[in-house]
Amino acid sequence: MATKIFSSESVTEGHPDKICDAISDAILDAMLKDDPKSRVAIETLVTTGSVHVAGEVTTKTYVDIQKLVRETVRDIGYTNPEFGMDYQDCGVWTSIHAQSHDIAVGVDTGKHEQGAGDQGMMFGYACDETPQLMPLPIMLAHAITQRLSEVRKKKVLPWVRPDGKSQVSVEYADGVPKRVVTVVVAAQHDPGVPHERIRKEIIEQVIKPACGKWLDAKTQYFVNGTGIFVTGGPEGDTGVTGRKIIVDTYGGMGRHGGGCFSGKDPSKVDRSAAYMARYIAKNVVAAGLAHRCEVQISYCIGIAKPTSVFVDTFGTGKIADEKIEALVEANFPLKPADIIRHLDLLRPIYKKTAAYGHFGREEPEFTWERTDKAQELKKLAGI
C-alpha cells in the first residue's frame, strides 16, 4: 500500500491578499451591473491604513470607487482602527485608465468574432474524492477558514480578528484519502488572550466542526505557531490582488496556468477559460469517465479558437484520454464568446468568488459547477 501526504492551505476573507481580491471583484461587479459589456482589469494593493486601486477599464457606467472600497473593507470586518485598517478613515487612492487599443482590437466584435483577451494556458481539475468533486485537502482548508470567519462574525469567539489562515495535510493510501495528519491554523486575535485558550477554542470551535470524521487521535494541531498573532491584516502584511491563485483553485493538486481571476471581466480567458476547464473536468468525472481529470486550454490574443486542448485522467479513465479529448472538443464551447454565453458570465457575480475558492462551492451563480453535461458524455462514451 502506497501512503502519501498532501497539504493545501486557505486564507480568510480578512487576509490582506483577499481584501484586494474582494475590492477588485466588487468594482468589476459594479461595472458589469450597469454595463455588461464593460472591460475591466483592476488591481488593488493594501497596506497599513491605505488602499491603492489601479488598472484599465472600458465602461459606460460610473462607479464611486471610494464608497465601494470602504463598504467592502467594512463588510470584511475592518471596523476598528486598532486593526491597522479601518473602513471609515483609511486612505483610498485610484489610478484607473482606459484599456489599451492594442488589446481591445483583438477582443471587440465588429468585423470579426471575439478573440481571447490574452495568450496563455488555463487548467481545470476534478476528482471523485469529495461530493463537490474537489480534492479533500483544499475543501477542508476552506471549511476551516470559513468557520474561522463565522465564529468571529457571530461572536462565538469574540477575540478573533479578521485575518487568518489554515493548512491541512491529508494522508492518502493508494490514492484514496484516509485521515487528516496535521492541521495548522493562524488566527488573528485581540491582545492579552492566553495562547492556551486560543489553541483550545480553535480546536474545539473551528477545526473539529470543519474537519469532522477526518480527524483522529493521532492528528496533530498547530495553532498560532509563534504563540502570538495580534498584528495582522494590511498592517502585518501588504496585500495584492491575485496572490492566492492556488487557494483560489485546487490547493496545489492540479496544475495552474499562472493567471489570477479577481478584477478581470470574462473577456479575459485567465478567468473564463479556467471556469470552463473546471466545468469540463467536473462533468467528465461526474459522468464516470474517470476518477480524476485535468483539462488544459490555451489561447492566442485576438484569436477565438483555442491553440490547444489537453485532457489527462492520470490513468483513471474508463476510455482513452484521446477519446475524452475528442468528446470535449465536440461538446463544449471553447471560444471566448461561446464560453461567456454558455456559463452566463456577464453578470455581477464575482465578489462572492473572492474568498474560499472559486470551485467546489454550490452557489447558484457558479454555473461552472453544474454537471448538466454528465449524462450526455456518459452516453456518448458508451459506458
CSV table of C-alpha atoms in Angstrom, one decimal:
chain,number,residue,atom,x,y,z
A,1,MET,CA,0.0,0.0,0.0
A,2,ALA,CA,1.5,3.3,-1.1
A,3,THR,CA,1.0,6.1,1.5
A,4,LYS,CA,1.5,9.8,0.8
A,5,ILE,CA,0.6,13.0,2.5
A,6,PHE,CA,-0.7,16.1,0.6
A,7,SER,CA,-1.2,19.5,2.0
A,8,SER,CA,-3.3,22.5,1.0
A,9,GLU,CA,-3.9,25.9,2.6
A,10,SER,CA,-6.7,28.5,2.7
A,11,VAL,CA,-7.0,32.1,4.0
A,12,THR,CA,-9.9,34.1,5.4
A,13,GLU,CA,-11.6,37.0,3.7
A,14,GLY,CA,-9.6,39.3,6.1
A,15,HIS,CA,-6.3,38.2,4.8
A,16,PRO,CA,-4.6,41.2,3.0
A,17,ASP,CA,-4.5,39.5,-0.4
A,18,LYS,CA,-8.1,38.5,-0.1
A,19,ILE,CA,-9.2,42.1,0.8
A,20,CYS,CA,-7.6,43.1,-2.5
A,21,ASP,CA,-9.4,40.3,-4.4
A,22,ALA,CA,-12.7,41.4,-2.9
A,23,ILE,CA,-12.2,45.0,-3.7
A,24,SER,CA,-11.2,44.2,-7.3
A,25,ASP,CA,-14.2,42.0,-7.8
A,26,ALA,CA,-16.6,44.4,-6.2
A,27,ILE,CA,-15.5,47.1,-8.7
A,28,LEU,CA,-15.9,44.6,-11.5
A,29,ASP,CA,-19.4,43.7,-10.3
A,30,ALA,CA,-20.4,47.3,-10.1
A,31,MET,CA,-19.4,47.9,-13.7
A,32,LEU,CA,-21.0,44.8,-15.1
A,33,LYS,CA,-24.2,45.5,-13.2
A,34,ASP,CA,-24.9,48.7,-15.2
A,35,ASP,CA,-22.8,47.8,-18.3
A,36,PRO,CA,-22.4,44.1,-19.0
A,37,LYS,CA,-20.0,44.9,-21.9
A,38,SER,CA,-17.5,46.6,-19.5
A,39,ARG,CA,-13.9,45.6,-19.9
A,40,VAL,CA,-12.2,45.5,-16.6
A,41,ALA,CA,-8.7,44.8,-15.3
A,42,ILE,CA,-8.5,46.1,-11.8
A,43,GLU,CA,-5.6,45.5,-9.3
A,44,THR,CA,-5.6,46.5,-5.7
A,45,LEU,CA,-2.9,46.9,-3.1
A,46,VAL,CA,-3.5,47.3,0.7
A,47,THR,CA,-1.1,48.2,3.4
A,48,THR,CA,-1.4,49.9,6.8
A,49,GLY,CA,-4.3,52.3,6.7
A,50,SER,CA,-4.4,52.6,2.9
A,51,VAL,CA,-5.9,51.1,-0.3
A,52,HIS,CA,-4.5,51.7,-3.8
A,53,VAL,CA,-6.6,50.8,-6.8
A,54,ALA,CA,-5.2,50.8,-10.3
A,55,GLY,CA,-6.0,49.3,-13.7
A,56,GLU,CA,-7.6,49.6,-17.1
A,57,VAL,CA,-11.3,49.8,-17.8
A,58,THR,CA,-13.7,50.5,-20.7
A,59,THR,CA,-17.2,51.1,-19.5
A,60,LYS,CA,-20.2,53.3,-20.0
A,61,THR,CA,-21.1,53.5,-16.3
A,62,TYR,CA,-19.8,55.4,-13.3
A,63,VAL,CA,-18.6,53.7,-10.1
A,64,ASP,CA,-17.9,55.5,-6.8
A,65,ILE,CA,-14.6,53.7,-6.1
A,66,GLN,CA,-14.1,55.4,-2.7
A,67,LYS,CA,-17.5,54.4,-1.5
A,68,LEU,CA,-17.2,50.8,-2.8
A,69,VAL,CA,-13.8,50.3,-1.3
A,70,ARG,CA,-14.9,51.4,2.1
A,71,GLU,CA,-18.1,49.3,2.0
A,72,THR,CA,-16.0,46.2,1.1
A,73,VAL,CA,-13.5,46.8,3.8
A,74,ARG,CA,-16.3,47.3,6.3
A,75,ASP,CA,-18.1,44.1,5.3
A,76,ILE,CA,-15.0,42.1,5.7
A,77,GLY,CA,-14.7,43.3,9.3
A,78,TYR,CA,-12.1,46.1,9.4
A,79,THR,CA,-14.1,48.4,11.5
A,80,ASN,CA,-11.7,49.3,14.3
A,81,PRO,CA,-8.6,51.5,14.0
A,82,GLU,CA,-6.8,49.1,16.3
A,83,PHE,CA,-6.8,46.5,13.5
A,84,GLY,CA,-4.4,48.7,11.4
A,85,MET,CA,-7.2,49.2,8.8
A,86,ASP,CA,-10.5,51.0,9.4
A,87,TYR,CA,-13.0,51.5,6.6
A,88,GLN,CA,-14.0,55.0,7.7
A,89,ASP,CA,-10.6,56.6,7.7
A,90,CYS,CA,-8.3,54.5,5.6
A,91,GLY,CA,-6.8,56.3,2.6
A,92,VAL,CA,-8.1,55.3,-0.8
A,93,TRP,CA,-6.0,56.2,-3.9
A,94,THR,CA,-7.1,55.4,-7.5
A,95,SER,CA,-5.2,55.3,-10.8
A,96,ILE,CA,-7.6,53.9,-13.5
A,97,HIS,CA,-7.3,54.5,-17.2
A,98,ALA,CA,-8.7,53.2,-20.5
A,99,GLN,CA,-7.9,49.7,-21.8
A,100,SER,CA,-5.2,49.6,-24.5
A,101,HIS,CA,-6.4,49.8,-28.0
A,102,ASP,CA,-3.9,47.1,-29.0
A,103,ILE,CA,-5.7,44.7,-26.7
A,104,ALA,CA,-9.2,45.9,-27.4
A,105,VAL,CA,-8.9,45.5,-31.1
A,106,GLY,CA,-8.5,41.7,-30.6
A,107,VAL,CA,-11.5,41.4,-28.3
A,108,ASP,CA,-14.0,43.8,-29.7
A,109,THR,CA,-16.6,42.3,-32.0
A,110,GLY,CA,-17.3,44.2,-35.2
A,111,LYS,CA,-15.7,42.8,-38.3
A,112,HIS,CA,-14.5,39.6,-36.6
A,113,GLU,CA,-15.6,37.3,-33.8
A,114,GLN,CA,-14.4,37.9,-30.2
A,115,GLY,CA,-10.8,36.8,-29.7
A,116,ALA,CA,-9.1,35.9,-26.5
A,117,GLY,CA,-8.1,38.9,-24.3
A,118,ASP,CA,-4.6,37.5,-23.9
A,119,GLN,CA,-2.4,34.5,-24.7
A,120,GLY,CA,-1.9,31.8,-22.0
A,121,MET,CA,-3.0,28.4,-20.8
A,122,MET,CA,-5.7,27.6,-18.3
A,123,PHE,CA,-6.3,24.5,-16.2
A,124,GLY,CA,-9.4,22.8,-14.7
A,125,TYR,CA,-9.4,19.9,-12.4
A,126,ALA,CA,-11.9,17.5,-10.8
A,127,CYS,CA,-11.7,14.2,-8.8
A,128,ASP,CA,-14.2,12.0,-7.1
A,129,GLU,CA,-12.8,12.1,-3.5
A,130,THR,CA,-15.4,14.6,-2.3
A,131,PRO,CA,-19.1,15.2,-3.1
A,132,GLN,CA,-18.0,18.5,-4.7
A,133,LEU,CA,-15.6,16.6,-7.0
A,134,MET,CA,-12.7,18.5,-5.5
A,135,PRO,CA,-9.5,17.5,-3.7
A,136,LEU,CA,-10.2,16.8,0.1
A,137,PRO,CA,-7.2,18.9,1.4
A,138,ILE,CA,-8.4,22.2,-0.1
A,139,MET,CA,-12.0,21.6,0.8
A,140,LEU,CA,-11.1,21.1,4.5
A,141,ALA,CA,-8.8,24.0,4.5
A,142,HIS,CA,-11.6,26.2,3.2
A,143,ALA,CA,-14.0,24.8,5.7
A,144,ILE,CA,-11.7,25.9,8.5
A,145,THR,CA,-11.2,29.4,7.3
A,146,GLN,CA,-14.9,29.8,6.6
A,147,ARG,CA,-15.6,28.6,10.2
A,148,LEU,CA,-12.9,31.0,11.5
A,149,SER,CA,-14.8,33.9,9.9
A,150,GLU,CA,-18.1,32.6,11.2
A,151,VAL,CA,-17.1,32.4,14.8
A,152,ARG,CA,-15.7,35.9,14.5
A,153,LYS,CA,-18.8,37.4,12.9
A,154,LYS,CA,-21.3,35.6,15.2
A,155,LYS,CA,-19.1,36.3,18.2
A,156,VAL,CA,-18.8,32.7,19.2
A,157,LEU,CA,-15.1,33.5,19.7
A,158,PRO,CA,-15.3,37.3,20.3
A,159,TRP,CA,-11.5,37.7,20.5
A,160,VAL,CA,-10.9,36.6,16.8
A,161,ARG,CA,-9.9,39.3,14.4
A,162,PRO,CA,-10.3,39.3,10.6
A,163,ASP,CA,-7.0,37.8,9.4
A,164,GLY,CA,-6.4,34.1,9.4
A,165,LYS,CA,-5.0,31.1,7.6
A,166,SER,CA,-5.3,27.3,7.6
A,167,GLN,CA,-3.4,24.4,6.3
A,168,VAL,CA,-4.5,20.7,6.2
A,169,SER,CA,-2.3,17.7,5.5
A,170,VAL,CA,-4.2,14.6,4.3
A,171,GLU,CA,-2.9,11.0,4.3
A,172,TYR,CA,-3.7,9.1,1.1
A,173,ALA,CA,-3.4,5.3,0.8
A,174,ASP,CA,-3.2,4.1,-2.8
A,175,GLY,CA,-4.7,7.5,-3.9
A,176,VAL,CA,-7.6,7.4,-1.5
A,177,PRO,CA,-7.8,9.9,1.4
A,178,LYS,CA,-7.8,8.2,4.8
A,179,ARG,CA,-7.2,10.8,7.5
A,180,VAL,CA,-6.0,14.2,8.4
A,181,VAL,CA,-2.5,14.1,9.7
A,182,THR,CA,-1.9,17.7,10.6
A,183,VAL,CA,-3.9,20.9,10.9
A,184,VAL,CA,-2.3,24.3,11.0
A,185,VAL,CA,-4.3,27.4,11.9
A,186,ALA,CA,-3.2,31.0,12.3
A,187,ALA,CA,-5.9,33.1,13.9
A,188,GLN,CA,-5.5,36.8,14.5
A,189,HIS,CA,-6.6,37.7,18.0
A,190,ASP,CA,-7.1,40.5,20.4
A,191,PRO,CA,-4.2,41.4,22.7
A,192,GLY,CA,-4.0,39.6,26.1
A,193,VAL,CA,-5.8,36.4,25.2
A,194,PRO,CA,-3.8,33.5,26.6
A,195,HIS,CA,-2.3,31.2,23.9
A,196,GLU,CA,-3.7,28.0,25.6
A,197,ARG,CA,-7.2,29.5,25.5
A,198,ILE,CA,-6.7,30.3,21.8
A,199,ARG,CA,-5.4,26.8,21.0
A,200,LYS,CA,-8.2,25.0,22.9
A,201,GLU,CA,-11.1,27.1,21.5
A,202,ILE,CA,-9.8,27.0,17.9
A,203,ILE,CA,-9.5,23.2,18.1
A,204,GLU,CA,-13.0,22.8,19.6
A,205,GLN,CA,-14.9,25.5,17.8
A,206,VAL,CA,-13.2,25.7,14.4
A,207,ILE,CA,-11.1,22.7,13.5
A,208,LYS,CA,-13.4,19.9,14.8
A,209,PRO,CA,-16.6,21.2,13.3
A,210,ALA,CA,-14.8,21.8,9.9
A,211,CYS,CA,-12.9,18.5,9.6
A,212,GLY,CA,-15.2,16.1,11.4
A,213,LYS,CA,-14.7,12.4,10.7
A,214,TRP,CA,-11.3,13.0,9.0
A,215,LEU,CA,-9.7,13.8,12.4
A,216,ASP,CA,-8.4,11.0,14.7
A,217,ALA,CA,-6.5,10.6,17.9
A,218,LYS,CA,-3.2,10.9,16.1
A,219,THR,CA,-4.0,14.2,14.3
A,220,GLN,CA,-1.6,17.0,15.2
A,221,TYR,CA,-2.7,20.6,15.8
A,222,PHE,CA,-0.6,23.7,15.4
A,223,VAL,CA,-2.4,26.9,16.4
A,224,ASN,CA,-0.5,30.2,16.0
A,225,GLY,CA,2.9,28.7,15.7
A,226,THR,CA,4.8,31.7,17.1
A,227,GLY,CA,2.5,31.9,20.1
A,228,ILE,CA,1.0,35.3,19.2
A,229,PHE,CA,-0.9,36.8,16.2
A,230,VAL,CA,-2.2,40.3,17.2
A,231,THR,CA,-0.8,42.4,14.3
A,232,GLY,CA,-2.4,41.1,11.1
A,233,GLY,CA,-4.3,42.2,8.1
A,234,PRO,CA,-2.8,45.0,6.0
A,235,GLU,CA,-0.8,46.3,9.0
A,236,GLY,CA,1.0,43.0,9.3
A,237,ASP,CA,1.4,42.2,5.6
A,238,THR,CA,0.9,44.2,2.4
A,239,GLY,CA,-1.8,42.6,0.2
A,240,VAL,CA,-2.1,42.5,-3.6
A,241,THR,CA,-4.8,41.2,-5.9
A,242,GLY,CA,-4.2,37.7,-7.4
A,243,ARG,CA,-1.6,36.4,-5.0
A,244,LYS,CA,-3.6,33.4,-3.8
A,245,ILE,CA,-4.1,31.6,-7.1
A,246,ILE,CA,-3.6,28.1,-5.5
A,247,VAL,CA,-6.0,28.9,-2.7
A,248,ASP,CA,-8.5,30.1,-5.3
A,249,THR,CA,-8.3,26.8,-7.3
A,250,TYR,CA,-7.3,23.3,-6.2
A,251,GLY,CA,-4.8,23.7,-3.4
A,252,GLY,CA,-1.9,22.6,-5.5
A,253,MET,CA,-3.5,19.3,-6.6
A,254,GLY,CA,-3.7,20.0,-10.3
A,255,ARG,CA,-1.6,22.4,-12.3
A,256,HIS,CA,-2.2,26.2,-12.7
A,257,GLY,CA,-1.6,28.4,-15.8
A,258,GLY,CA,-0.4,31.3,-13.6
A,259,GLY,CA,-3.1,33.9,-14.3
A,260,CYS,CA,-5.3,35.1,-11.4
A,261,PHE,CA,-9.1,35.6,-11.7
A,262,SER,CA,-10.1,38.6,-9.5
A,263,GLY,CA,-10.7,42.0,-11.0
A,264,LYS,CA,-10.9,40.6,-14.6
A,265,ASP,CA,-14.0,40.6,-16.7
A,266,PRO,CA,-14.7,37.3,-18.6
A,267,SER,CA,-13.2,38.5,-21.9
A,268,LYS,CA,-10.0,37.7,-20.1
A,269,VAL,CA,-9.6,33.9,-20.6
A,270,ASP,CA,-7.5,33.8,-17.5
A,271,ARG,CA,-10.9,33.7,-15.8
A,272,SER,CA,-13.5,32.5,-18.2
A,273,ALA,CA,-11.5,29.6,-19.7
A,274,ALA,CA,-10.3,28.5,-16.3
A,275,TYR,CA,-14.0,28.3,-15.3
A,276,MET,CA,-14.8,26.4,-18.5
A,277,ALA,CA,-11.9,24.0,-17.8
A,278,ARG,CA,-13.3,23.2,-14.4
A,279,TYR,CA,-16.8,22.8,-15.9
A,280,ILE,CA,-15.4,20.3,-18.4
A,281,ALA,CA,-13.3,18.3,-15.9
A,282,LYS,CA,-16.2,18.2,-13.4
A,283,ASN,CA,-18.6,16.8,-16.0
A,284,VAL,CA,-16.1,14.2,-17.1
A,285,VAL,CA,-15.7,12.9,-13.6
A,286,ALA,CA,-19.4,13.2,-12.8
A,287,ALA,CA,-20.1,11.1,-15.9
A,288,GLY,CA,-17.9,8.4,-14.6
A,289,LEU,CA,-15.4,8.7,-17.4
A,290,ALA,CA,-12.5,9.0,-14.9
A,291,HIS,CA,-11.8,9.2,-11.2
A,292,ARG,CA,-9.5,12.2,-11.8
A,293,CYS,CA,-9.4,14.7,-14.7
A,294,GLU,CA,-7.3,17.7,-15.6
A,295,VAL,CA,-8.1,19.9,-18.6
A,296,GLN,CA,-5.8,22.4,-20.2
A,297,ILE,CA,-6.9,25.0,-22.8
A,298,SER,CA,-4.6,27.5,-24.4
A,299,TYR,CA,-5.1,30.7,-26.4
A,300,CYS,CA,-3.5,33.4,-28.6
A,301,ILE,CA,-4.5,37.0,-28.1
A,302,GLY,CA,-7.1,38.1,-30.6
A,303,ILE,CA,-7.8,34.6,-31.8
A,304,ALA,CA,-11.1,32.9,-30.9
A,305,LYS,CA,-10.2,29.2,-31.4
A,306,PRO,CA,-8.0,27.7,-28.7
A,307,THR,CA,-4.5,26.8,-29.8
A,308,SER,CA,-4.7,23.5,-27.9
A,309,VAL,CA,-6.9,21.3,-25.8
A,310,PHE,CA,-5.4,18.7,-23.4
A,311,VAL,CA,-7.0,16.1,-21.2
A,312,ASP,CA,-5.2,14.0,-18.6
A,313,THR,CA,-7.0,11.4,-16.4
A,314,PHE,CA,-3.8,10.1,-14.8
A,315,GLY,CA,-4.5,6.6,-15.8
A,316,THR,CA,-8.0,6.5,-14.2
A,317,GLY,CA,-10.0,6.9,-17.4
A,318,LYS,CA,-12.7,4.4,-18.4
A,319,ILE,CA,-11.8,5.3,-22.1
A,320,ALA,CA,-8.7,6.6,-23.6
A,321,ASP,CA,-7.7,10.3,-22.9
A,322,GLU,CA,-7.7,11.0,-26.6
A,323,LYS,CA,-11.3,9.9,-26.9
A,324,ILE,CA,-12.3,12.1,-23.9
A,325,GLU,CA,-10.4,15.0,-25.6
A,326,ALA,CA,-12.5,14.4,-28.8
A,327,LEU,CA,-15.7,14.4,-26.8
A,328,VAL,CA,-14.6,17.7,-25.1
A,329,GLU,CA,-13.9,19.5,-28.3
A,330,ALA,CA,-17.2,18.3,-29.9
A,331,ASN,CA,-19.5,19.0,-26.9
A,332,PHE,CA,-18.2,22.0,-25.0
A,333,PRO,CA,-17.9,25.7,-26.2
A,334,LEU,CA,-14.3,26.8,-26.1
A,335,LYS,CA,-14.2,30.1,-27.9
A,336,PRO,CA,-14.3,33.1,-25.5
A,337,ALA,CA,-17.7,34.5,-26.6
A,338,ASP,CA,-19.2,31.0,-26.5
A,339,ILE,CA,-17.9,30.3,-23.0
A,340,ILE,CA,-19.3,33.6,-21.8
A,341,ARG,CA,-22.6,32.8,-23.3
A,342,HIS,CA,-22.8,29.2,-22.1
A,343,LEU,CA,-21.8,30.0,-18.5
A,344,ASP,CA,-23.7,33.3,-18.4
A,345,LEU,CA,-20.6,35.2,-17.2
A,346,LEU,CA,-21.7,38.8,-17.9
A,347,ARG,CA,-23.3,39.2,-14.5
A,348,PRO,CA,-22.2,40.8,-11.3
A,349,ILE,CA,-21.4,37.5,-9.5
A,350,TYR,CA,-17.7,37.8,-8.9
A,351,LYS,CA,-17.3,39.4,-5.4
A,352,LYS,CA,-18.7,36.1,-4.0
A,353,THR,CA,-15.8,34.2,-5.6
A,354,ALA,CA,-13.1,36.4,-3.9
A,355,ALA,CA,-12.7,34.2,-0.8
A,356,TYR,CA,-12.9,30.5,0.0
A,357,GLY,CA,-12.3,29.3,-3.6
A,358,HIS,CA,-13.8,29.7,-7.0
A,359,PHE,CA,-14.5,26.0,-7.3
A,360,GLY,CA,-16.3,23.3,-5.3
A,361,ARG,CA,-19.0,25.7,-4.0
A,362,GLU,CA,-22.7,25.1,-4.6
A,363,GLU,CA,-23.6,28.7,-5.2
A,364,PRO,CA,-26.5,29.3,-7.7
A,365,GLU,CA,-24.4,31.9,-9.6
A,366,PHE,CA,-21.5,29.5,-10.1
A,367,THR,CA,-22.6,28.0,-13.4
A,368,TRP,CA,-19.2,26.3,-13.9
A,369,GLU,CA,-20.1,23.9,-11.1
A,370,ARG,CA,-23.0,22.4,-12.9
A,371,THR,CA,-22.8,18.8,-14.1
A,372,ASP,CA,-25.5,19.1,-16.7
A,373,LYS,CA,-23.3,17.6,-19.4
A,374,ALA,CA,-22.5,14.4,-17.5
A,375,GLN,CA,-25.3,12.2,-18.8
A,376,GLU,CA,-24.7,13.2,-22.4
A,377,LEU,CA,-21.0,12.5,-22.0
A,378,LYS,CA,-21.7,9.1,-20.4
A,379,LYS,CA,-24.0,8.1,-23.3
A,380,LEU,CA,-21.6,9.3,-26.0
A,381,ALA,CA,-18.7,7.4,-24.3
A,382,GLY,CA,-20.8,4.2,-24.3
A,383,ILE,CA,-20.2,3.4,-20.6
